[in-house]
CSV table of C-alpha atoms in Angstrom, one decimal:
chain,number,residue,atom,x,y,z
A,1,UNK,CA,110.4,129.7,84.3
A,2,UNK,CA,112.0,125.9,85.2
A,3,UNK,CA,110.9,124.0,88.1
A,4,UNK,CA,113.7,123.3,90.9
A,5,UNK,CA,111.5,120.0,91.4
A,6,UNK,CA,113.8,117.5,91.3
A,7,UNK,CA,113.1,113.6,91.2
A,8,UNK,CA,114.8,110.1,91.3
A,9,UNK,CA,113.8,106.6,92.0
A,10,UNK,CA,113.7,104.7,95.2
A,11,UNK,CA,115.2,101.1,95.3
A,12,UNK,CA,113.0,98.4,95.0
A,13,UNK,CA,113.2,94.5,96.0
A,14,UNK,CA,112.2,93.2,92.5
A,15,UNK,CA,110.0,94.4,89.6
A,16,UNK,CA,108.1,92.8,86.9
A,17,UNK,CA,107.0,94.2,83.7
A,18,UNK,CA,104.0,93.3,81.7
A,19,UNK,CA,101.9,95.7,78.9
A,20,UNK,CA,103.5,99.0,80.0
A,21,UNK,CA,102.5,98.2,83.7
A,22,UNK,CA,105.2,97.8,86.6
A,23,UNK,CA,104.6,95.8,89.5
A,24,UNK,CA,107.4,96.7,91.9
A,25,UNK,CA,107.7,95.0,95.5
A,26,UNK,CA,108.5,97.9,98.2
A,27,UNK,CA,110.2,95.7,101.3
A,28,UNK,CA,107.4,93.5,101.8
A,29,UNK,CA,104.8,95.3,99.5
A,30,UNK,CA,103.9,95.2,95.6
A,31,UNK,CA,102.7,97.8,93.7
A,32,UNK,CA,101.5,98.7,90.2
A,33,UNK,CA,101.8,100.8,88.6
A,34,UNK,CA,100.5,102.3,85.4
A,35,UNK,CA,100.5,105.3,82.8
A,36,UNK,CA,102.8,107.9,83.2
A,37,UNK,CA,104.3,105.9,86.1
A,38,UNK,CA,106.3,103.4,84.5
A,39,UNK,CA,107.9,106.1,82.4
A,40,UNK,CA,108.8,108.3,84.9
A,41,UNK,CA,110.3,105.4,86.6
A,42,UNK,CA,112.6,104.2,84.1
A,43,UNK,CA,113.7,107.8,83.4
A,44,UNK,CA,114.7,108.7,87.1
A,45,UNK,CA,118.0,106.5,87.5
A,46,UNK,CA,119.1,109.5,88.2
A,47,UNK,CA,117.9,113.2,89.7
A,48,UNK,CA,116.0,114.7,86.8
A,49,UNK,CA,114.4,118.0,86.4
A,50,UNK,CA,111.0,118.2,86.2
A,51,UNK,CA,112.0,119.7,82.5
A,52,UNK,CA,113.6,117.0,81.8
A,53,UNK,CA,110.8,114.5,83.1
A,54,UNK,CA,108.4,116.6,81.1
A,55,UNK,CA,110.5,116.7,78.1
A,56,UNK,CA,110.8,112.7,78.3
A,57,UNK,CA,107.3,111.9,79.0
A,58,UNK,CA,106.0,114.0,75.9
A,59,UNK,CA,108.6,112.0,73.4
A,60,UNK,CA,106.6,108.9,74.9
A,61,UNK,CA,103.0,110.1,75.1
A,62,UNK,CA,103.1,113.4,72.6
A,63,UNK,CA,102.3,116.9,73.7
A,64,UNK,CA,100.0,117.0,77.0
A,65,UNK,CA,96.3,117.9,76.5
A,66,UNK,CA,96.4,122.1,77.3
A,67,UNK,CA,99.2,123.9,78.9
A,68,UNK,CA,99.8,122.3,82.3
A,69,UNK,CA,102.2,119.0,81.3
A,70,UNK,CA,104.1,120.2,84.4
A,71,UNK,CA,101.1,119.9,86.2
A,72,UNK,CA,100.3,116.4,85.5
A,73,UNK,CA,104.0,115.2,86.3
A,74,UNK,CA,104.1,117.1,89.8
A,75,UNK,CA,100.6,115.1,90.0
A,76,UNK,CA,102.1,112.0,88.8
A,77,UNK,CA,105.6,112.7,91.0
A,78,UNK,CA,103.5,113.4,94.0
A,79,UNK,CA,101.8,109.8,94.1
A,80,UNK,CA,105.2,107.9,93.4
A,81,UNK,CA,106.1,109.6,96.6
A,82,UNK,CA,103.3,108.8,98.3
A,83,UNK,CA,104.2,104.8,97.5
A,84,UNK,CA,108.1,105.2,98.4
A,85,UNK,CA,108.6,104.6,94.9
A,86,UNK,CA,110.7,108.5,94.6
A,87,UNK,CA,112.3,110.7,96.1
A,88,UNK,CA,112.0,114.2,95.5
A,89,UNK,CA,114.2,117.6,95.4
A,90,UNK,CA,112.1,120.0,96.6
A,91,UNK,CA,114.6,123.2,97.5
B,1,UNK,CA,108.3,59.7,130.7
B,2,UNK,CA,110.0,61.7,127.9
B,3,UNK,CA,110.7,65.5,128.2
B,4,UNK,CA,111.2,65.6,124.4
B,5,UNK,CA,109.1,65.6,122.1
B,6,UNK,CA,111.0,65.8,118.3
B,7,UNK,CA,109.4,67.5,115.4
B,8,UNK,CA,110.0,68.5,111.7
B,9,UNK,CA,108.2,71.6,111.2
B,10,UNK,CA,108.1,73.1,107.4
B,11,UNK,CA,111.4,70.4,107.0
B,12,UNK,CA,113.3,72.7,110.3
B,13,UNK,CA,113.9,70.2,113.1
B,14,UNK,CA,112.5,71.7,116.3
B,15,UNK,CA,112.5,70.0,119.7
B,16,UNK,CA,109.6,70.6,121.9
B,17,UNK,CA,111.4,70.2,125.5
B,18,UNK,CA,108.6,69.9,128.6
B,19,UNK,CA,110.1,71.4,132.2
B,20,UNK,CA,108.1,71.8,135.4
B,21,UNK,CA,105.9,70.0,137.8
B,22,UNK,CA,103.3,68.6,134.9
B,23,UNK,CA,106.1,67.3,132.8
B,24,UNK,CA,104.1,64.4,132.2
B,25,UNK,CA,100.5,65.7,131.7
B,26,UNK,CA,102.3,68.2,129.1
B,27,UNK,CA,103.5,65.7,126.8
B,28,UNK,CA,101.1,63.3,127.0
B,29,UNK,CA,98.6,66.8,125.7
B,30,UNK,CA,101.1,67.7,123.0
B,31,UNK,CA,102.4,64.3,121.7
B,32,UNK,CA,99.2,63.1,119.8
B,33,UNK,CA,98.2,66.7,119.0
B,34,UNK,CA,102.2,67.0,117.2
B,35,UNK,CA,101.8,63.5,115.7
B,36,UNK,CA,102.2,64.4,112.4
B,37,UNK,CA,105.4,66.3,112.6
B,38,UNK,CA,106.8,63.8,115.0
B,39,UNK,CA,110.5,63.5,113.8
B,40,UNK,CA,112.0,59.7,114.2
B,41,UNK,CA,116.0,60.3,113.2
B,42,UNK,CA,116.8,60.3,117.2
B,43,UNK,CA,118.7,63.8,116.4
B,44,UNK,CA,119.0,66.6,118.8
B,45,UNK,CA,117.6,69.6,117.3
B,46,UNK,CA,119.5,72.9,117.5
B,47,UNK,CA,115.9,74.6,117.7
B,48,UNK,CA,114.0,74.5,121.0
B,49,UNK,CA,111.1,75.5,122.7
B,50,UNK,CA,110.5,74.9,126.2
B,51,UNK,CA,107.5,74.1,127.5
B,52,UNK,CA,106.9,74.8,131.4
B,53,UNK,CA,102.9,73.5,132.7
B,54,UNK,CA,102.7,74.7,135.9
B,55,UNK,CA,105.5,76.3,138.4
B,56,UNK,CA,106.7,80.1,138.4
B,57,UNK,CA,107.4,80.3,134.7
B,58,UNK,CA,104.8,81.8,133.2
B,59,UNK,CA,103.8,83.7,129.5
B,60,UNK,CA,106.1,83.8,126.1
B,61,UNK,CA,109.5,84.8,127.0
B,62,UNK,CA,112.6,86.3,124.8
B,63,UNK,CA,114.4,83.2,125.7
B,64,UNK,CA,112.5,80.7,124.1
B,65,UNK,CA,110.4,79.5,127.0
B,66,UNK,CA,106.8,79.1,127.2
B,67,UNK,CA,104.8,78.6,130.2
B,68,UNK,CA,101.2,78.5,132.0
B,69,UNK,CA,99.0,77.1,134.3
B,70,UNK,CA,96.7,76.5,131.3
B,71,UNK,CA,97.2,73.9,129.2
B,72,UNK,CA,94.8,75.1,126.4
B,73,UNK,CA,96.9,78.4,126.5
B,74,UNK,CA,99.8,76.4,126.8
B,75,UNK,CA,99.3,74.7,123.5
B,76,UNK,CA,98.5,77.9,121.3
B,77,UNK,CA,101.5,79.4,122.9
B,78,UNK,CA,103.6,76.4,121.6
B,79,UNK,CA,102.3,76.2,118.3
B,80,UNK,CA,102.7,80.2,117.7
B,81,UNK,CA,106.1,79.7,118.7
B,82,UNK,CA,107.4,76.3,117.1
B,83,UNK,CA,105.5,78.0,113.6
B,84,UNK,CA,108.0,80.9,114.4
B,85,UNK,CA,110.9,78.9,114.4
B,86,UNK,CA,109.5,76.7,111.1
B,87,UNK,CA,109.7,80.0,109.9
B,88,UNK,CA,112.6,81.4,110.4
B,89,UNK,CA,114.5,78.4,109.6
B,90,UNK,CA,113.7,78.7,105.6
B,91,UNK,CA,113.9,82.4,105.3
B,92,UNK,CA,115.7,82.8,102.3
B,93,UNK,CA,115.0,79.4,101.1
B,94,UNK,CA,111.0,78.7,100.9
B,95,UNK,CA,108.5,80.8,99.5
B,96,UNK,CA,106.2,80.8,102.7
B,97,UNK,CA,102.4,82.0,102.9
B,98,UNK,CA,99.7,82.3,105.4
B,99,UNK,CA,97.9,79.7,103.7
B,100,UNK,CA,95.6,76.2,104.5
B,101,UNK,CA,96.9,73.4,101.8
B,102,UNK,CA,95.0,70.2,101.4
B,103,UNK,CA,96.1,67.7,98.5
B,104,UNK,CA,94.9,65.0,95.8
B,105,UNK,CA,95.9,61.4,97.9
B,106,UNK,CA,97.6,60.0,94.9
B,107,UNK,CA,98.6,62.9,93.0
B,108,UNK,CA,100.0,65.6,95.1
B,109,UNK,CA,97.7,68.0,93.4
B,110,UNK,CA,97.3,70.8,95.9
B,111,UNK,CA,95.3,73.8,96.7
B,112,UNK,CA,96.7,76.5,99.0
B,113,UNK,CA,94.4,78.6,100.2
B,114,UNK,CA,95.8,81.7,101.4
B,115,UNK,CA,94.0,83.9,103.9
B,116,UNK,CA,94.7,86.3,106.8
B,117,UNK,CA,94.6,85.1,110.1
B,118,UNK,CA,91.7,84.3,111.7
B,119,UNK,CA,89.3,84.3,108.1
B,120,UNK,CA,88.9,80.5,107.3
B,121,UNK,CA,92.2,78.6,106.8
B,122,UNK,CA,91.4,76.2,109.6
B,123,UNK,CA,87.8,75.8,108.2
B,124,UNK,CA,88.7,75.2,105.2
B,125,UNK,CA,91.0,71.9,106.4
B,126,UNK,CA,88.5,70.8,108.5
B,127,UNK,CA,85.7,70.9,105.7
B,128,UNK,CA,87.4,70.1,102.7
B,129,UNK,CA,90.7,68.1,104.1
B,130,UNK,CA,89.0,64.5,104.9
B,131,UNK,CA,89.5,62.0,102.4
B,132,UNK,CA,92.5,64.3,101.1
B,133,UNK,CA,96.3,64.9,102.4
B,134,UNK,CA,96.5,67.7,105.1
B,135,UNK,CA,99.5,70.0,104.2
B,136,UNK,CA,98.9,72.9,106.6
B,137,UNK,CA,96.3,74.9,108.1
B,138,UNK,CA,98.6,78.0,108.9
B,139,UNK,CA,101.6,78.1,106.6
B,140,UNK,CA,102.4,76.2,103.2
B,141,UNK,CA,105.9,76.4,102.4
B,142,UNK,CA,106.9,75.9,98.9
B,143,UNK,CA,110.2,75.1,97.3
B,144,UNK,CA,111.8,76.2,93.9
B,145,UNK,CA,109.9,73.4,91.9
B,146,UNK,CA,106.5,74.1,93.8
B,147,UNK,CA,106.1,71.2,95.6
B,148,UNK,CA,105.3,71.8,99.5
B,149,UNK,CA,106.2,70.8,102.1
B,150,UNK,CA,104.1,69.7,104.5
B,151,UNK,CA,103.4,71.4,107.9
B,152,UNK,CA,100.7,69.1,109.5
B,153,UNK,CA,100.4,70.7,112.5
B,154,UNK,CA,97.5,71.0,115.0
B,155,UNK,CA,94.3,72.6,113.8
B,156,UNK,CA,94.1,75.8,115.8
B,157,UNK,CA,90.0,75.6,116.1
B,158,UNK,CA,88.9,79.3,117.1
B,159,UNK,CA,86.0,78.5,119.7
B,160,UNK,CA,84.1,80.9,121.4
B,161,UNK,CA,83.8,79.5,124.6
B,162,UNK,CA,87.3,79.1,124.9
B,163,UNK,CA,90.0,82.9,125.3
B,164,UNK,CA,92.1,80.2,124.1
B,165,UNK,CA,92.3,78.3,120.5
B,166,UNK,CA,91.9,74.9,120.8
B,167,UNK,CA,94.5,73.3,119.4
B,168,UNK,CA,93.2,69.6,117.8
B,169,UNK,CA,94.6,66.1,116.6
B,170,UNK,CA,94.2,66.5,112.9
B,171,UNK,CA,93.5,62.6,113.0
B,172,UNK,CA,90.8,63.1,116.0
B,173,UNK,CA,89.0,65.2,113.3
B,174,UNK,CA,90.0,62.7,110.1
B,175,UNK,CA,92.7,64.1,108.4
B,176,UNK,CA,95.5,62.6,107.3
B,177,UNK,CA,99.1,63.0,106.3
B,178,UNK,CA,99.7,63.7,102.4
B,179,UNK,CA,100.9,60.0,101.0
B,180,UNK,CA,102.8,61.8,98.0
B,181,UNK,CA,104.9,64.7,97.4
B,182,UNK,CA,102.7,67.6,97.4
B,183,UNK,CA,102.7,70.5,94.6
B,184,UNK,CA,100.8,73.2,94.3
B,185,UNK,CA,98.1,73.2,91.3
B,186,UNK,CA,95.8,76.0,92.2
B,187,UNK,CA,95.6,79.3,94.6
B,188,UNK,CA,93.2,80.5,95.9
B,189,UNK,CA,92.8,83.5,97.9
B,190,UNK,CA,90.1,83.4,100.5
B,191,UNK,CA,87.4,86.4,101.3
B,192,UNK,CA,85.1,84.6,103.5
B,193,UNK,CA,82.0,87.0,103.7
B,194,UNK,CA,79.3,86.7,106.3
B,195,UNK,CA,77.0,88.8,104.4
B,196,UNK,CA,77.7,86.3,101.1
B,197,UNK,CA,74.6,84.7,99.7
B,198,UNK,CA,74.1,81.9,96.9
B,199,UNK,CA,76.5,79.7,95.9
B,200,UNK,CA,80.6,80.2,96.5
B,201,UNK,CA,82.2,82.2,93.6
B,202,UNK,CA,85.9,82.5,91.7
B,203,UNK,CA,87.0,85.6,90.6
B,204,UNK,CA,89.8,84.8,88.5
B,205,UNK,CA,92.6,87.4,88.6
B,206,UNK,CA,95.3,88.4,86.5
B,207,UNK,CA,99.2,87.9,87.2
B,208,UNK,CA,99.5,91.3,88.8
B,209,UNK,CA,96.5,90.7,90.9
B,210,UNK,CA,97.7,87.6,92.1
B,211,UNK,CA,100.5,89.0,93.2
B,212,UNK,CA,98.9,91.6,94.2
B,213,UNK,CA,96.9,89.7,97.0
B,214,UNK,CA,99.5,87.2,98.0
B,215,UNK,CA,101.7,89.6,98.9
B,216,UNK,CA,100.6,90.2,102.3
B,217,UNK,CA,100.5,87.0,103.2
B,218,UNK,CA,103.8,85.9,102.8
B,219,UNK,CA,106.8,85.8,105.3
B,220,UNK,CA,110.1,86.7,104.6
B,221,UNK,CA,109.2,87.8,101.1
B,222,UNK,CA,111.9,90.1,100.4
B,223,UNK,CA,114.4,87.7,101.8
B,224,UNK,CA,114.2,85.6,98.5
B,225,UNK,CA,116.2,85.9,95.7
B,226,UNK,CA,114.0,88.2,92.9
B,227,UNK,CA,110.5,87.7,95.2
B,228,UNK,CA,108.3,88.7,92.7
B,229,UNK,CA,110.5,86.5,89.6
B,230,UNK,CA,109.5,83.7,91.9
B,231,UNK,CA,105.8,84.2,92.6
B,232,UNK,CA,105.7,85.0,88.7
B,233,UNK,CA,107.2,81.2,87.8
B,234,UNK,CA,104.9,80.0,90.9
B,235,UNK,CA,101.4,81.7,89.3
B,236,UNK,CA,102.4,80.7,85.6
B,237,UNK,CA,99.5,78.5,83.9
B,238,UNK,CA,98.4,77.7,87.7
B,239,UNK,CA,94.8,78.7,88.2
B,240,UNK,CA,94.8,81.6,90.9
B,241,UNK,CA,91.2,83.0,91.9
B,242,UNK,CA,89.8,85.3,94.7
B,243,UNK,CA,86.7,83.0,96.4
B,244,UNK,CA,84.1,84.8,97.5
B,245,UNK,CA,81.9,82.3,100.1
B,246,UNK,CA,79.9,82.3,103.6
B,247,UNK,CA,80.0,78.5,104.3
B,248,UNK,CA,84.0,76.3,103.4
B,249,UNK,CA,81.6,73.7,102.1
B,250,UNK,CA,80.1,75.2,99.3
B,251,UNK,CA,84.1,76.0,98.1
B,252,UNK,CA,84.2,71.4,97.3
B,253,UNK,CA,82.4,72.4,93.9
B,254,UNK,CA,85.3,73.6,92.8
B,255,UNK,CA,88.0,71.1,93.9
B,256,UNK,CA,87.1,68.4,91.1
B,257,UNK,CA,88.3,71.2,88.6
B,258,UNK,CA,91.4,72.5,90.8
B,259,UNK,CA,93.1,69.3,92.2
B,260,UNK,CA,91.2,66.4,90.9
B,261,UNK,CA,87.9,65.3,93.1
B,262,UNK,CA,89.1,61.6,94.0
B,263,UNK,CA,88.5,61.3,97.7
């Protein structure tokens, strides 16, 4: 059964990009960030699905380690949040 | 006696105007203490802080006024607010930090030492500045091409017999205006440490990192055109480290290798 999780990025003042890392400057604030992060980031223009954010992040990375992929993006979704760096669509 | 005492603060030209019954005692206390900044061009400045010693005006108003029975008071309150104005005259146009600058005298070679309040800037100036050009000891300004521009205001010396800074004559303690055009050649970001023992020590630290730490201690960041473009062009092939110390003295090992050691 799909998620009704639904994510998209937060403006930012400036980013850099350097060896897959993003270093993004939130008002007055700069933050990296790494792994699935930058991925996520680039993808989210727009309101995505969490299928589609899965769907995206395995065409970068390959197949997540056992069955909870979803898992690791709500993980991963959850701490963008936590930074200002998304918003998220949580009917 | 004059009731106005020109300045150039970070290149903004700010008029320090003295009202009240101690006109007098106030500028003779703030006109060797502003020396360095003293602006010549017989302009009016559009910036202004009044400064009342004595009479019924009293504190750090919204209008712009400062006043106190207490001239020691009345000399931090005047130096937080003419750095305010320095400030927000370049918003948009100088990168700005919280940051102590010292330079090379006949190079312009300059360290910026960036550091919350309170944590060493001043100390640093004091120790390492003599025999070197004092840029700052509170905020270092820096323009497109990195050169700085100077901000040689008075030393605000934390003492702790005083509730008030004491706010000092660079010259009384032997600094000295930078001859040349400063620039900056290395950053340093300062964790002074009580508990530090041995010898000072750089931590270099990657772009990111840099960044990272200077962040905070900048004003107006996000008022620049792409912020983080510019500290990226600032950082490039400049040495940036995180010093780790006890003592601002043990830090002049490493200025031979940063700005040159000719003092």
């Amino acid at each position: 059964m799909s998620s009704p999780v639904r994510a998209r990025r937060r403006p930012v003042t400036d980013q850099l990009e350097r060896d897959g890392e993003w270093l993004l400057l939130v008002e007055d604030r700069a933050v990296r960030v790494t792994g699935l992060a930058p991925v996520i980031l680039a993808f989210t223009d727009d309101w995505r699905t969490l299928d589609e954010l899965v769907a995206e992040l395995e065409r970068a990375f390959g197949e997540a380690p056992g069955d909870n992929a979803a898992g690791l993006v709500l993980q991963a979704l959850d701490e963008l949040a936590g930074q200002d760096l998304i918003e998220l669509d949580v009917p | 006696m004059p009731a106005v005492l020109p300045l150039t603060v970070l290149g903004v030209p700010v008029d320090l105007r003295f009202t009240g019954p101690r006109t007098g005692e106030a500028y003779d206390a703030f006109a060797p203490r502003w020396a360095l900044c003293h602006r010549d061009d017989g302009t009016t400045a559009e910036r202004v802080v009044t400064v009342t010693l004595g009479g019924r005006d009293r504190g750090s108003n919204e209008d712009g006024t400062i006043g106190s029975d207490d001239l020691r008071l009345l000399l931090q309150l005047a130096t937080q607010r003419v750095t305010y104005q320095a400030i927000h005259g370049n918003i948009g146009s100088l990168l700005m930090f919280h940051a102590a600058a010292v330079c090379h005298p006949e190079t312009g070679a300059s360290l910026v030492a960036i550091a919350p309040g309170g944590t060493g800037k001043t100390t640093v100036c004091r120790t390492l500045g003599r025999g070197r050009g004092y840029l700052s000891d509170e905020t270092v300004g820096v323009r497109a091409d990195n050169t700085i521009v100077p901000y040689p205001k008075p030393l605000s010396v934390r003492r702790t017999d005083w509730d008030a800074k004491d706010e000092t004559d660079p010259r009384a303690i032997g600094l000295a205006p930078a001859p040349v055009t400063p620039y900056v050649a290395a950053i340093l970001l300062l964790a002074r440490d009580d508990e530090h023992t041995g010898p000072a020590r750089l931590e270099p630290l990657d772009l990111f990192d840099a960044i990272i730490g200077m962040t905070p201690e900048t004003s107006s960041l996000s008022r620049l055109s792409r912020p983080l473009h510019r500290l990226e062009e600032l950082a490039a092939g400049l040495p940036i480290a995180r010093a780790h110390y006890k003592e601002a003295a043990t830090l002049e090992v490493f200025l031979g290798e940063l700005i040159g050691d000719d003092r």
